Coordinates of C-alpha atoms and ligand atoms in Angstrom, one line a residue:
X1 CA 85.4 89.2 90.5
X2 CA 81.6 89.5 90.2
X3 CA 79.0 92.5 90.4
X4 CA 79.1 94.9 93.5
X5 CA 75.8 94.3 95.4
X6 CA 75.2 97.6 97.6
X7 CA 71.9 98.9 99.4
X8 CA 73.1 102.0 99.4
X9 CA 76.1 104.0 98.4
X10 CA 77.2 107.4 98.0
X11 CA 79.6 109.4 95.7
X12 CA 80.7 112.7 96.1
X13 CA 81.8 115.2 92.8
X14 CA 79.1 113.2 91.2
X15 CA 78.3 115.5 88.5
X16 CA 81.1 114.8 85.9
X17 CA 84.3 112.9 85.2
X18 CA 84.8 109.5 87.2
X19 CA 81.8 110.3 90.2
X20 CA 79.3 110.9 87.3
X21 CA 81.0 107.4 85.8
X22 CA 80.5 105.6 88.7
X23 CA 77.0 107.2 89.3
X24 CA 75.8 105.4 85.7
X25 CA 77.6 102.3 86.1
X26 CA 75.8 101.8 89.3
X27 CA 72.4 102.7 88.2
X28 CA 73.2 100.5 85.6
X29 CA 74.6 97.2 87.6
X30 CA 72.0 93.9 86.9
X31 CA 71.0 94.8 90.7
X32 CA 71.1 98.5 91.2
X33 CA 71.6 100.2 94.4
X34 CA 68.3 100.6 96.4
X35 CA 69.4 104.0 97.1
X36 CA 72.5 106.1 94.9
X37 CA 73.4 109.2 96.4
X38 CA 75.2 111.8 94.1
X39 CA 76.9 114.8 96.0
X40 CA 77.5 117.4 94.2
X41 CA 77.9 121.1 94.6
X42 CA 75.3 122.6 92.7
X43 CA 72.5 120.2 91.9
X44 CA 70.1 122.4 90.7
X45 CA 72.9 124.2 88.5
X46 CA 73.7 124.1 84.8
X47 CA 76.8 121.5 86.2
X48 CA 74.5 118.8 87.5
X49 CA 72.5 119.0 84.4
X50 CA 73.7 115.2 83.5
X51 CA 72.8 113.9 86.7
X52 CA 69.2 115.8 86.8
X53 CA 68.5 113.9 83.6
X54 CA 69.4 110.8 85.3
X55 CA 67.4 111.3 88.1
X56 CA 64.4 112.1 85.9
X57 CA 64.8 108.0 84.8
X58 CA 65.8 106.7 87.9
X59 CA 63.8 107.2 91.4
X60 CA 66.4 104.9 93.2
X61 CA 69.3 108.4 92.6
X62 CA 68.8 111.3 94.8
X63 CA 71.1 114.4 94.4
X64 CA 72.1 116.0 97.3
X65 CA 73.9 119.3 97.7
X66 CA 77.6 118.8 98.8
X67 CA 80.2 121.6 99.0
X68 CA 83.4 118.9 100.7
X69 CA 85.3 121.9 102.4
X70 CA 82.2 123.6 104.5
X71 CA 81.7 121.7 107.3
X72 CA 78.1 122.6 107.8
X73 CA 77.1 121.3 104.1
X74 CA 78.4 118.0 105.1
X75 CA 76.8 117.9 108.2
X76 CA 73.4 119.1 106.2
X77 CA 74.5 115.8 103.3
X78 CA 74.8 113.2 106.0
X79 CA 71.3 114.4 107.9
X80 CA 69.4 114.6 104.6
X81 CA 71.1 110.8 103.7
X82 CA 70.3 109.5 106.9
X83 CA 66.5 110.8 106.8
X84 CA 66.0 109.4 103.5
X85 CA 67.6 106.2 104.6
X86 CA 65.6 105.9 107.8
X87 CA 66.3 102.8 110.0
X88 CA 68.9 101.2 107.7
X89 CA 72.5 102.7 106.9
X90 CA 74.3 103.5 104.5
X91 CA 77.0 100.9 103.2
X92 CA 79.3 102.4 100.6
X93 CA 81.1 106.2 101.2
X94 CA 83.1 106.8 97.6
X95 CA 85.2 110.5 98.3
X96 CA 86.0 110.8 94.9
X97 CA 85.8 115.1 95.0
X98 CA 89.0 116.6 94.3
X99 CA 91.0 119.1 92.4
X100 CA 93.9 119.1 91.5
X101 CA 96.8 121.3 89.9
X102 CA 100.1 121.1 88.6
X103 CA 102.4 123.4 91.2
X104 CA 106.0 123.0 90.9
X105 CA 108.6 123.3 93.9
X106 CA 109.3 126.9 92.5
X107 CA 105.5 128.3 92.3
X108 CA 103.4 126.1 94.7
X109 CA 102.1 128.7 97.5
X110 CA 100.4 128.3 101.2
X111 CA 97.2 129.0 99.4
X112 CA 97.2 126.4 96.8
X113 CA 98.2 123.5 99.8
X114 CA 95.4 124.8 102.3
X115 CA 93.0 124.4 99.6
X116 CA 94.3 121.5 98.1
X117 CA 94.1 119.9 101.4
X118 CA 91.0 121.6 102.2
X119 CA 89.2 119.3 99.1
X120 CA 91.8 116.5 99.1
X121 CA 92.5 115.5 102.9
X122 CA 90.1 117.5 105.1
X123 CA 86.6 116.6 103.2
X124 CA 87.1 113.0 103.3
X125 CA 88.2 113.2 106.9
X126 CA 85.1 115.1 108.0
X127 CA 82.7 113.2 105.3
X128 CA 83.7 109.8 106.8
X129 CA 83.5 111.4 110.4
X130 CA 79.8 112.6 109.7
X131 CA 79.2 109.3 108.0
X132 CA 80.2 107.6 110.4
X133 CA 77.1 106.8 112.4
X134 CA 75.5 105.6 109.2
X135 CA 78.4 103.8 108.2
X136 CA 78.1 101.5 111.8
X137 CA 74.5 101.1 111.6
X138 CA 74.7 99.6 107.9
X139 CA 77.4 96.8 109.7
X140 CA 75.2 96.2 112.4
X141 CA 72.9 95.8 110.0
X142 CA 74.6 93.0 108.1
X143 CA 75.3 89.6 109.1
X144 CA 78.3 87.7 108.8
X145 CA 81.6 89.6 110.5
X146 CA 83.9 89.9 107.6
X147 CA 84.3 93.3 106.1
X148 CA 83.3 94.1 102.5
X149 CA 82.0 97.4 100.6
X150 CA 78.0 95.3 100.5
X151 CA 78.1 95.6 104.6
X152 CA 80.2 98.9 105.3
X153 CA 83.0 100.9 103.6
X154 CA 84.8 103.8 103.0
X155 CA 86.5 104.2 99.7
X156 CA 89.0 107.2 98.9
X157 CA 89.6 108.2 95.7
X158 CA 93.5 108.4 95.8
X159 CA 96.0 108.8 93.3
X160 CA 99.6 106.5 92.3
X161 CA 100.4 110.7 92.3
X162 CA 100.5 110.1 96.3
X163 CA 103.0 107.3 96.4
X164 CA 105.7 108.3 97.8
X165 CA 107.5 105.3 97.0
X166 CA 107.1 105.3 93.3
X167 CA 106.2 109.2 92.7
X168 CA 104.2 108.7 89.3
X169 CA 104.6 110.6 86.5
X170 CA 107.0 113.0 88.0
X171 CA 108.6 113.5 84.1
X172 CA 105.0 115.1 83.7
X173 CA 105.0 117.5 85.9
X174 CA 105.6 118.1 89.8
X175 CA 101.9 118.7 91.0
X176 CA 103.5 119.5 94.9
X177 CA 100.2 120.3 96.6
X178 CA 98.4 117.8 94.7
X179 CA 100.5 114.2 95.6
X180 CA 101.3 115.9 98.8
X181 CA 97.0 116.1 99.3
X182 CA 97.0 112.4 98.1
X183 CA 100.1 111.3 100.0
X184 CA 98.2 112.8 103.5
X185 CA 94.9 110.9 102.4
X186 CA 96.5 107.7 102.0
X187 CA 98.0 107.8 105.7
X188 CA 94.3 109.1 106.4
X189 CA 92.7 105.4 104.9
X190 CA 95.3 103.5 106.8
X191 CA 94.5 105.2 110.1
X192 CA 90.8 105.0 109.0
X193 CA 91.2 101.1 108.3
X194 CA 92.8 100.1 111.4
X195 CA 89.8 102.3 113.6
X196 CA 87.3 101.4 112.0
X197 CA 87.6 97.3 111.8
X198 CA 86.1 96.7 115.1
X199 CA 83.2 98.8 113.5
X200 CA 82.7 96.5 111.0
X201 CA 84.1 99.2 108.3
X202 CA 86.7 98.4 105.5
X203 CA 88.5 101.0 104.6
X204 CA 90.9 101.8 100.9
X205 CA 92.4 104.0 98.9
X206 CA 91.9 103.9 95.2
X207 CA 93.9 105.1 92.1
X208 CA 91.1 105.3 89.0
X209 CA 94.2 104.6 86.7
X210 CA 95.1 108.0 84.3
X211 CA 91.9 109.0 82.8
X212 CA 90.3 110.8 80.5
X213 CA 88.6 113.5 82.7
X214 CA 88.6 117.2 82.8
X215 CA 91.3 116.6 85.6
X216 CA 93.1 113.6 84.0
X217 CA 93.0 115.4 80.2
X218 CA 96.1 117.9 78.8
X219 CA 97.1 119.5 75.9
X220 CA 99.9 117.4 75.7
X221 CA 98.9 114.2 76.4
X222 CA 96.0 111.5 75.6
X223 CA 95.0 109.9 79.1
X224 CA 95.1 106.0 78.5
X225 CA 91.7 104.8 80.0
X226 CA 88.2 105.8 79.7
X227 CA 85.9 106.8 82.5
X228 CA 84.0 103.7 81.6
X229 CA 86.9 101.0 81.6
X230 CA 88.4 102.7 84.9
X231 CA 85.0 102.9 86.7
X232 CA 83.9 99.6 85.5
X233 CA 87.1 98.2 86.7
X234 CA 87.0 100.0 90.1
X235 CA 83.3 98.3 90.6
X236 CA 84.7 95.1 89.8
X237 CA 87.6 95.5 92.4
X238 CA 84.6 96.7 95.2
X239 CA 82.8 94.3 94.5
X240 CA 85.9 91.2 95.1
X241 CA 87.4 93.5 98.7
X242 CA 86.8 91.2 102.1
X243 CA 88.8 91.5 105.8
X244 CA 92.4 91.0 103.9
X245 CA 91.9 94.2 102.0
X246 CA 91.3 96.8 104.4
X247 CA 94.0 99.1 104.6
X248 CA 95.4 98.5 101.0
X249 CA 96.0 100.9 98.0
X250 CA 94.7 99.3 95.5
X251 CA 94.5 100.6 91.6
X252 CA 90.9 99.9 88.8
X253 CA 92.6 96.8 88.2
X254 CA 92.9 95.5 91.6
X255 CA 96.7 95.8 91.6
X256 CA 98.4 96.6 95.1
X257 CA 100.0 99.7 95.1
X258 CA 102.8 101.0 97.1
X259 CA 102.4 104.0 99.5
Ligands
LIG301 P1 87.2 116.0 87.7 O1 88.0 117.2 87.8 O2 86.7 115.6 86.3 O3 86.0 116.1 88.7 C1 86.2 116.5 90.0 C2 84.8 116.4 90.7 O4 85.1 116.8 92.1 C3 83.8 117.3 90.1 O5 82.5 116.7 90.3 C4 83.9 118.6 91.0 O6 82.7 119.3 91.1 C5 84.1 117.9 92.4 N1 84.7 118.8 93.4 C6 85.9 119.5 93.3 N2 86.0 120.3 94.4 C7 84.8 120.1 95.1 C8 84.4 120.6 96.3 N3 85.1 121.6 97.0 N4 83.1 120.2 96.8 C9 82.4 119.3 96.1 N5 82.8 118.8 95.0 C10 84.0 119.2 94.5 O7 88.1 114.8 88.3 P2 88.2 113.2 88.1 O8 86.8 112.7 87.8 O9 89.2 113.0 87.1 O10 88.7 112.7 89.5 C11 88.0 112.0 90.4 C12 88.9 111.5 91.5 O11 89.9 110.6 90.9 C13 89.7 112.6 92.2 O12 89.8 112.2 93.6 C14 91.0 112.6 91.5 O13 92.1 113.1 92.3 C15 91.2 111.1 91.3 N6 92.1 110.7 90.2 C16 91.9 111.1 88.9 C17 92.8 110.7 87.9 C18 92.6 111.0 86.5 O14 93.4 110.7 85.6 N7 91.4 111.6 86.1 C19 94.1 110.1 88.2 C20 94.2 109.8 89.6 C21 93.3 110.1 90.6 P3 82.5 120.7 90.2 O15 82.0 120.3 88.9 O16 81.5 121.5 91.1 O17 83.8 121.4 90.2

């Protein structure tokens, strides 16, 4: 597996935890992005102050305003992306916003799904749809007809939580509306891989491996991998994804998962 090479890529819940990660590991690669665009939702906020300092050093990473479950701020993302990207498109979509909680079969309510699928499901739906004209021109753009994540992909930012094959780390707790979120946006990347091929598109889900995030961290528990080691790993994997993989569930290491 060698370095990801990428025109243009962007990541959405930028401003902390694995999207800020994979925002610096980026920036960083021997041959950055031309163009890194960090969605968050409040870029000129006290939350986005690690990514303003990183814009300050690097005119290649523009922050752009991103709330995932308004419709019309995604609209507003992709229009800004697409004016700043002018004739070319864009090559890499990361949906790595989420939340996520840990609901139980007793407490979990209609409330807590809609929003969970609100963030989970629904943005990455509507992100990739808005995308989507981008996403095409950066393949047309690109020779060679294989698909990789240099010419034009979508990556979701999944969870093993989602399989329901294997249901991980159900002794730590049930999390209902959360692997039931993750379970919906894995279908979502299949269906997205096999319509999105003739467009030149690859499409896959991603599990960033338990880590040690505001959302991967508990009282209880130590989370096993860094955000460095699990975003440097998840480059890596990018970086080695042709035709074969599109449609897979695939984990920082590049192991296959099952659904
Ligand atoms: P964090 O909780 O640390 O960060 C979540 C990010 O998503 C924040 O930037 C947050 O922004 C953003 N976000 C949440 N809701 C919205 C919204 N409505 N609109 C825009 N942005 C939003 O999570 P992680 O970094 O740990 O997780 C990243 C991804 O990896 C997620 O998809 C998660 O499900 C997945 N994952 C993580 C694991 C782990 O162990 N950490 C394990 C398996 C999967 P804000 O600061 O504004 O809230």
């Amino acid at each position: 597996m060698g370095e990801l090479r990428v025109r243009s890529v962007l990541v959405t819940g930028a401003n902390r935890g694995i999207g800020l990660g994979l925002v610096r590991h980026l920036l960083g690669l021997p041959n950055p992005p031309e163009w890194v665009f960090a969605a968050c939702r409040d870029p000129k906020g006290q939350r986005a102050q690690e990514l303003q300092n990183l814009a300050s050093k690097h005119p290649n990473l523009v922050i752009v305003p991103l709330e995932v479950t308004e419709p019309a701020s995604i609209k507003a993302a992709a229009a800004s992306v697409g004016e700043r990207l002018k004739d070319s498109g864009l090559n890499l979509l990361i949906n790595n916003a989420a939340i996520g909680n840990n609901s139980s079969l007793d407490n979990v309510t209609q409330e807590d799904l809609a929003q969970m699928y609100a963030t989970n499901t629904i943005g990455p739906l509507l992100l990739s749809q808005a995308f989507l004209p981008l996403l095409k021109k950066a393949a047309q753009g690109s020779p060679g007809s294989g698909l990789s994540c240099s010419k034009a992909a979508i990556i979701n930012m999944s969870s093993y939580a989602g399989s329901i094959q294997d249901v991980y780390v159900w002794e730590y707790g049930q999390a209902i509306s959360y692997r039931c979120s993750k379970a919906a946006l894995n279908m979502l990347t299949k269906c997205q891989s096999l319509g999105y091929r003739e467009h030149g598109i690859l499409c896959a889900a991603f599990h960033p491996g338990w880590v040690q995030t505001d959302m991967g961290s508990s009282a209880e528990v130590k989370a096993p991998v860094t955000v460095d080691e699990s975003v440097g790993g998840m480059l890596k994997v990018m970086s080695s994804l042709s035709e074969k993989d599109t449609g897979t569930f695939l984990d920082w290491e590049g192991k296959v998962l099952p659904w």
